[in-house]
Coordinates of C-alpha atoms in Angstrom, one line a residue:
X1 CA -49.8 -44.1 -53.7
X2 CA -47.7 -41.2 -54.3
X3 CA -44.9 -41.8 -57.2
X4 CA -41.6 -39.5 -57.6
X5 CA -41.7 -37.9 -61.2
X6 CA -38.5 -38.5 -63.1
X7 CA -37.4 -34.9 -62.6
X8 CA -37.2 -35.0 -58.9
X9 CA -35.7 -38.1 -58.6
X10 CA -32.9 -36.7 -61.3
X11 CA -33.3 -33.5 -59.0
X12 CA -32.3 -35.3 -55.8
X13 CA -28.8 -37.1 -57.7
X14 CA -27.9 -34.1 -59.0
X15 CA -28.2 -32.3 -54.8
X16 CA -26.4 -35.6 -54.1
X17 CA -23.8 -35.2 -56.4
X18 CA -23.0 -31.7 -55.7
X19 CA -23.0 -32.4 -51.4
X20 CA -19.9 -35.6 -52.4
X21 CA -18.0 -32.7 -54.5
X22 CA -17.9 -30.1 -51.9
X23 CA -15.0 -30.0 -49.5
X24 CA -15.8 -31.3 -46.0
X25 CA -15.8 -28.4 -44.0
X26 CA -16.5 -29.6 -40.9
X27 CA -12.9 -31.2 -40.6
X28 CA -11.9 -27.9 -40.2
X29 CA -13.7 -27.1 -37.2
X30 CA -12.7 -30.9 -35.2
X31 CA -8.9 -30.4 -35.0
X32 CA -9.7 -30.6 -31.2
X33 CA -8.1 -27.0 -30.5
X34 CA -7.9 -25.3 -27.1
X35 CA -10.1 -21.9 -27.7
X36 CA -7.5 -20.1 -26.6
X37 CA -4.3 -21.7 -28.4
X38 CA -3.1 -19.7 -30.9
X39 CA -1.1 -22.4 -33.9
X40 CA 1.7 -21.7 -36.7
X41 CA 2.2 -23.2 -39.7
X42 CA 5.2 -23.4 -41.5
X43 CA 8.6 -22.8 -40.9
X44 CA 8.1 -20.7 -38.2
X45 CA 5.7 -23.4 -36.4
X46 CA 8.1 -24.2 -34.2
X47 CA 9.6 -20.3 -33.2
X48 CA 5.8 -19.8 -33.0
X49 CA 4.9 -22.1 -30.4
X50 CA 8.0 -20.6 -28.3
X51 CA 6.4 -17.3 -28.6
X52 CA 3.0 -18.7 -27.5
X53 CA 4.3 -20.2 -24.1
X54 CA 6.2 -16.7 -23.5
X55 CA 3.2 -15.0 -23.8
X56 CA 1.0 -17.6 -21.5
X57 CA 3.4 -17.6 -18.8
X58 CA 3.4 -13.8 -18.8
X59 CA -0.4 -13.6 -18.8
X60 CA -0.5 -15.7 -15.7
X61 CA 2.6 -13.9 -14.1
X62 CA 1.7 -11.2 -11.8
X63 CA 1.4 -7.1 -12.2
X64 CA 4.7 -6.6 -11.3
X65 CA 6.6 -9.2 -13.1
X66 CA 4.7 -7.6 -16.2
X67 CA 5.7 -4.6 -15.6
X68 CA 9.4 -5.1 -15.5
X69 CA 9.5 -7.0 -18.4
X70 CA 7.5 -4.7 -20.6
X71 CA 9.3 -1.6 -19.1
X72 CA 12.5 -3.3 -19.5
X73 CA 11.5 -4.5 -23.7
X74 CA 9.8 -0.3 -24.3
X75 CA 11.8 1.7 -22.5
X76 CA 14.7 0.6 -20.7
X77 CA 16.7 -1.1 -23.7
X78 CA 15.9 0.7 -25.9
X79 CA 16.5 4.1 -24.4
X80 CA 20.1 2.5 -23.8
X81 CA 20.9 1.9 -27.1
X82 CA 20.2 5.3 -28.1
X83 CA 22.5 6.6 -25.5
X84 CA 25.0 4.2 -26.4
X85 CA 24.9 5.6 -30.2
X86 CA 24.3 9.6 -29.4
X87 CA 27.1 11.5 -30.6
X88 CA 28.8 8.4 -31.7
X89 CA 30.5 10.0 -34.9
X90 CA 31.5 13.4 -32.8
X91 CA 33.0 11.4 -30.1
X92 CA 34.5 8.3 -32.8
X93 CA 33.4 5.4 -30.2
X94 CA 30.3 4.4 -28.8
X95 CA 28.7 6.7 -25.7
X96 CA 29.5 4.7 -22.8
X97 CA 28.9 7.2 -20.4
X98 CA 25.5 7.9 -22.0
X99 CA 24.7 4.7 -21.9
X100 CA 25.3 4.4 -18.0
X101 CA 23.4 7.4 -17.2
X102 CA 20.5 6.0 -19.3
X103 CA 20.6 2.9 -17.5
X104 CA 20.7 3.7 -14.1
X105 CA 18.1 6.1 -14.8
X106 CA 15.9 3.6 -16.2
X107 CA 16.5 0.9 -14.0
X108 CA 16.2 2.7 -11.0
X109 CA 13.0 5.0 -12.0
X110 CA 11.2 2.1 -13.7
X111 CA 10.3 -0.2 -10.2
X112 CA 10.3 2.6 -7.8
X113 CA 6.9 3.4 -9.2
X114 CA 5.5 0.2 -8.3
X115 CA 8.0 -1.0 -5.1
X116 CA 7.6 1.7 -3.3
X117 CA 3.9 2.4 -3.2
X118 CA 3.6 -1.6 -2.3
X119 CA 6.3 -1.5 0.0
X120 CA 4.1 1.3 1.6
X121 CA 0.8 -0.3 1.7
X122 CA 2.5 -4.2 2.3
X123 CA 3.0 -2.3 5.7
X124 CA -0.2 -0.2 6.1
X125 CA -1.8 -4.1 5.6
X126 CA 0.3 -5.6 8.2
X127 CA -0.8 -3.1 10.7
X128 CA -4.1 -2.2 9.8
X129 CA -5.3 -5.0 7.5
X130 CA -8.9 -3.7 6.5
X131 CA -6.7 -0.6 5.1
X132 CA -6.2 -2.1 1.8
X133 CA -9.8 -2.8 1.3
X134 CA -11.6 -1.6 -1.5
X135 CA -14.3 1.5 -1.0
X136 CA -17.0 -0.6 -2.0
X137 CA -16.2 -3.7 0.0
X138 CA -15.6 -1.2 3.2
X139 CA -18.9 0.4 2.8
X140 CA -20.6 -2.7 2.1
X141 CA -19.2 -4.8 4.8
X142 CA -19.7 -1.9 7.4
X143 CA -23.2 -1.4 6.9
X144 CA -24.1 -5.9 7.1
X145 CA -21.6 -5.8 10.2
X146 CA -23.6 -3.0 11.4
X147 CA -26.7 -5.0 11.1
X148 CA -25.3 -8.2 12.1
X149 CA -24.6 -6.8 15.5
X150 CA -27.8 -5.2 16.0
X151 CA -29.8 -8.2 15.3
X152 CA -31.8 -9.4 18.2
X153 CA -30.6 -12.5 18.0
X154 CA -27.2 -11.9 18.1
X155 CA -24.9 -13.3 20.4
X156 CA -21.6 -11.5 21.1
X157 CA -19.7 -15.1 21.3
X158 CA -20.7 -15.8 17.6
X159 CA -17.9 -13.1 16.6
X160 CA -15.2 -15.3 17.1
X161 CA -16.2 -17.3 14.3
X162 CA -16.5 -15.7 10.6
X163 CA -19.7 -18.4 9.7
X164 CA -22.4 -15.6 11.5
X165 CA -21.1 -12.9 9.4
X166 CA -20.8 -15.1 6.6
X167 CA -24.8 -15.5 6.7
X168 CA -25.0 -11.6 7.2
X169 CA -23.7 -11.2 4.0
X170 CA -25.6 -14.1 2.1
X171 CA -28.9 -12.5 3.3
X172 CA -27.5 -8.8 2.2
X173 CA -26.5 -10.5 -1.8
X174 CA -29.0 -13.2 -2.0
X175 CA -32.6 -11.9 -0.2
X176 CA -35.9 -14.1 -0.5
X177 CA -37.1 -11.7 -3.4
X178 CA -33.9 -12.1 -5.6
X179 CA -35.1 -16.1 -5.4
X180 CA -37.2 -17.6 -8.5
X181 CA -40.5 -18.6 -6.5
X182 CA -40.0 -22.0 -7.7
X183 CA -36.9 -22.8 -5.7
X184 CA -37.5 -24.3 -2.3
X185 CA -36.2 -23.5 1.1
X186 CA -33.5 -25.6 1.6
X187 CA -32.2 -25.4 -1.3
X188 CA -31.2 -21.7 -0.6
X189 CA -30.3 -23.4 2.8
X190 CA -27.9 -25.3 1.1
X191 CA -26.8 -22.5 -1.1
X192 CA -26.5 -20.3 1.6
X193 CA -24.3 -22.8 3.7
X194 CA -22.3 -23.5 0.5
X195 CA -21.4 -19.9 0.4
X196 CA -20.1 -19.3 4.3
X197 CA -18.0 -22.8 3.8
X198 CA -16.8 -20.5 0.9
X199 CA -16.4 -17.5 2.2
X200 CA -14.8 -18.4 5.3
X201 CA -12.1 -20.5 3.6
X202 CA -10.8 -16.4 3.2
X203 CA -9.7 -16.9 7.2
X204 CA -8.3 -20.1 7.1
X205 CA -4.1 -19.6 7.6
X206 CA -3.4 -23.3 7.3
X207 CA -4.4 -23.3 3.5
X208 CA -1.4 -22.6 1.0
X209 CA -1.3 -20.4 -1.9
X210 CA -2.1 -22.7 -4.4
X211 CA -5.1 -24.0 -1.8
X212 CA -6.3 -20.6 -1.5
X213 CA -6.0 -20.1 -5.0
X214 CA -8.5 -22.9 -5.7
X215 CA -10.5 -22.0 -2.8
X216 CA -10.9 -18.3 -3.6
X217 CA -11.9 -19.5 -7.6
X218 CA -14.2 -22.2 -6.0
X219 CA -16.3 -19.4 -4.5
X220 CA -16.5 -16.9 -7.4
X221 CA -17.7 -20.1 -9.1
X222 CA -20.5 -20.3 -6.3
X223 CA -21.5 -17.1 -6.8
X224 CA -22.2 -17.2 -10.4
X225 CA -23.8 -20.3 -9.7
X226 CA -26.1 -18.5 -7.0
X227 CA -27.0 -15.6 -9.5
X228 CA -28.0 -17.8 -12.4
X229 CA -30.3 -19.5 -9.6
X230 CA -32.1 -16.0 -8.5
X231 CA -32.8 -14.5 -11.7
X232 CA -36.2 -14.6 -12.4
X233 CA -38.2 -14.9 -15.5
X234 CA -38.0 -12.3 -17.9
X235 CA -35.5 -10.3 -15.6
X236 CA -32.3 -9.4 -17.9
X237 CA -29.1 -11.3 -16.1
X238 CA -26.9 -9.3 -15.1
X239 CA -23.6 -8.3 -16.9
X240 CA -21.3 -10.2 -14.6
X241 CA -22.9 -13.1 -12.5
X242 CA -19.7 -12.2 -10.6
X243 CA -21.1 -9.5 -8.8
X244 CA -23.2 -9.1 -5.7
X245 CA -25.2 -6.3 -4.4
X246 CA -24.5 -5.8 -0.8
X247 CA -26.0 -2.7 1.1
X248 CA -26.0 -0.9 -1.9
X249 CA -22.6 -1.8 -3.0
X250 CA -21.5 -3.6 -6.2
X251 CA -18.9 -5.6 -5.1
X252 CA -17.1 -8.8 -7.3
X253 CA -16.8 -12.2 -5.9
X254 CA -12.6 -12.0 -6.0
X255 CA -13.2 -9.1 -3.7
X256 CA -15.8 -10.3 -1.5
X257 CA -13.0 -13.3 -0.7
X258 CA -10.0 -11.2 0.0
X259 CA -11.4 -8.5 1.9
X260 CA -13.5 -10.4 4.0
X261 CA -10.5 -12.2 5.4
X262 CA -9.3 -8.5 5.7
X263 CA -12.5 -7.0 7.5
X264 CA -12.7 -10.2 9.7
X265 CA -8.8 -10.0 10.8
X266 CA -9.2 -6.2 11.3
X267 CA -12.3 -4.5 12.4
X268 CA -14.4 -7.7 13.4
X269 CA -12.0 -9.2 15.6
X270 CA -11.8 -5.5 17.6
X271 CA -15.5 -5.3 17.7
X272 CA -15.8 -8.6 19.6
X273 CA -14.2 -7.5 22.2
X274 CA -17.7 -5.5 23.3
X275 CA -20.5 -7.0 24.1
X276 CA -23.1 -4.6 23.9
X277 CA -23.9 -3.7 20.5
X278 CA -24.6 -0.4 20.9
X279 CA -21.0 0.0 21.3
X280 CA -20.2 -2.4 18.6
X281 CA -22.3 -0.4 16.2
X282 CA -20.3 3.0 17.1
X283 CA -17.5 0.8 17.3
X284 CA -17.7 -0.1 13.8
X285 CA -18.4 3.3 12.0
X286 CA -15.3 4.3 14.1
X287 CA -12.8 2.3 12.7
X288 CA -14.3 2.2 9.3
X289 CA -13.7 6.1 9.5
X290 CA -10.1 5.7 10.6
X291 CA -9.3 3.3 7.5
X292 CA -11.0 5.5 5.1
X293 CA -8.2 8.7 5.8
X294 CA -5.8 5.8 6.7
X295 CA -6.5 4.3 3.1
X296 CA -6.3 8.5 1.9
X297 CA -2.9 8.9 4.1
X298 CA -1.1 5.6 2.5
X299 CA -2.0 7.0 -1.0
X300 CA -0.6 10.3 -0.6
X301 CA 2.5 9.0 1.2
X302 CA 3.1 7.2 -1.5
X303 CA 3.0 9.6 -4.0
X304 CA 5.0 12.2 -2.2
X305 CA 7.3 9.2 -1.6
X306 CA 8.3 8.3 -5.1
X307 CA 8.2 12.1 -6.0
X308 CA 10.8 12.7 -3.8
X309 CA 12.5 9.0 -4.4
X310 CA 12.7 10.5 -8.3
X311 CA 14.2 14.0 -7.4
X312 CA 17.1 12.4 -5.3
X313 CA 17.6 10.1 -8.2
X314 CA 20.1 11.6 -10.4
X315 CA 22.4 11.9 -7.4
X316 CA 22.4 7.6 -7.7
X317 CA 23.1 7.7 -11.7
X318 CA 24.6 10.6 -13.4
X319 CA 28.4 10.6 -13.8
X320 CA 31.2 13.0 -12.3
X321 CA 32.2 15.5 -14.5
X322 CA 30.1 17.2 -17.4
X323 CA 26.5 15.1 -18.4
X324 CA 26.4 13.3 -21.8
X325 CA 23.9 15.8 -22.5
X326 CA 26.6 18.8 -21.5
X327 CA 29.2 16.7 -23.0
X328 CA 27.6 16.7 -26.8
X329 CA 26.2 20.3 -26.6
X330 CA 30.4 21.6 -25.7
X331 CA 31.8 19.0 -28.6
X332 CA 29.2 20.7 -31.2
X333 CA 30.6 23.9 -29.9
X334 CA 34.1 23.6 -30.0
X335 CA 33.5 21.8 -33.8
X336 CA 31.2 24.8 -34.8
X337 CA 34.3 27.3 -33.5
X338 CA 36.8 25.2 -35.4
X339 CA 34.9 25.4 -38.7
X340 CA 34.4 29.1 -38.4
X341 CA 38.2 29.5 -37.8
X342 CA 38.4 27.4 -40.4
X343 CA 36.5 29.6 -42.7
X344 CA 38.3 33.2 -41.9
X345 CA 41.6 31.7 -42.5

């Protein structure tokens, strides 16, 4: 029988002890937080949490919406204060005129370098809808349409529906090999019909925004899903589960789902209007071609658009008469002629 010495067992109070006098830590760490609320203490709990919301309701606004309100809080106000205050003393009132010039300047500048370049491709899309698809998904898609239509069991009636070239696209990402030799057949069959109910949601124009929303999240969801599935042992994951590799191209889930309704609206629904696929396949190449400069045309129209929006500009803001600018630079003259009369006499 094995017996304790008196040491340890004084050993193993004192341990004891010292554990009921430390602070409880771990209370710390069950306050039940969201990871990705942000708290204040004090008086300013209250102005904090304000700020907080602001700042969450921002981050889930859209590019635009950001952009006015930053531009407007950085450059706008500000740049209209210090018109409002230039050459206050000289002129003994505040610099209303420089103030207006500032303004319209600002105003008008600031959201003509984002409305018109989407005013610009909003109609390009509405046209020519694969247009506003990204390089990647255009080269990508292109070359599985190619082979989707060359397959010898393809049937020219199937390109009505999206749910063939759906599978197309499946077998481009997600080939036998990228599978762990462990998971059985129809579970990739069930993967693989998981995605095209995914992927054709894309199509569907009875869903709403907030429906497509969830829709286009419940398939880059899938898709992570499907990548941590094919990874195989010892294989390094890859950076973004994301991401698919389809003929060649790196292109994200989020993509994937609005182009395709893009590709499918566009060049798919021309190309089924053949039936031989010889055709289809030249078919194809041709109109990716013609949205490639189309995509190259809408850019530089855009740019030479707000270029020339910007010179005509000042035409909208400036005042009659003499600028603020011209306005200051004649007051500091006259002032600078008065004190040298001033001088001599």
């Amino acid at each position: 029988m094995k017996v304790s010495s008196i040491n340890n067992i004084q050993a193993n109070k004192n341990i004891k002890n010292d554990k009921n006098k430390m602070p409880n830590q771990t209370n710390y760490l069950s306050n039940n937080m969201a990871k990705d609320s942000v708290s204040f203490g004090g008086a300013g709990a209250k102005a904090g949490n304000v700020i907080t919301k602001i700042f969450k309701k921002l981050d889930n606004a859209n590019f635009f919406v950001e952009f006015l309100i930053v531009d407007s809080c950085s450059m706008v106000i500000p740049r209209i204060l210090v018109g409002l205050n230039r050459d206050k003393k000289e002129l003994g009132h505040l610099n209303y005129k420089a103030a207006k010039e500032e303004a319209g300047r600002e105003i008008f500048s600031g959201p003509s370098m984002n409305l018109i370049p989407m005013a610009i491709l909003t109609g390009v899309s509405a046209i020519k809808p694969a247009a506003r698809m990204t390089h990647n998904s255009l080269d990508g898609l292109t070359d599985a349409a190619k082979k989707y239509v060359s397959n010898e069991y393809f049937n020219a009636k199937d390109m009505e529906k999206a749910d063939g070239f759906a599978k197309q696209l499946f077998k481009e990402a997600f080939d036998d090999k990228n599978f762990k030799q462990h998971l059985f057949k129809d579970e990739k069959a069930i993967k693989q019909q998981a995605f095209v109910d995914a992927l054709t949601k894309s199509t569907d124009k009875k869903l709403s925004k907030k429906e497509m929303k969830a829709a286009k999240q419940s398939f880059i969801d899938l898709v992570k899903d499907i990548n941590n599935s094919t990874i195989k042992k010892g294989s390094s994951a890859a950076l973004d589960a994301s991401e698919m590799n389809i003929s060649g191209k790196t292109i994200k889930a989020v993509d994937l789902f609005e182009d395709f309704s893009q590709y499918q609206k566009d060049i798919m629904s021309k190309v089924s209007k053949e039936t031989d696929s010889k055709k289809m396949v030249e078919m194809i190449d041709k109109l990716k071609k013609n949205r490639v400069a189309l995509k190259a045309i809408t850019a530089a129209s855009a740019f030479f658009a707000v270029g020339g929006f910007l010179k005509i500009l000042p035409k909208f803001y400036q005042q009659k008469g003499l600028s603020p600018a011209q306005e200051s630079a004649l007051l500091a003259q006259k002032q600078a002629e008065a004190a040298k009369e001033g001088g001599q006499a």
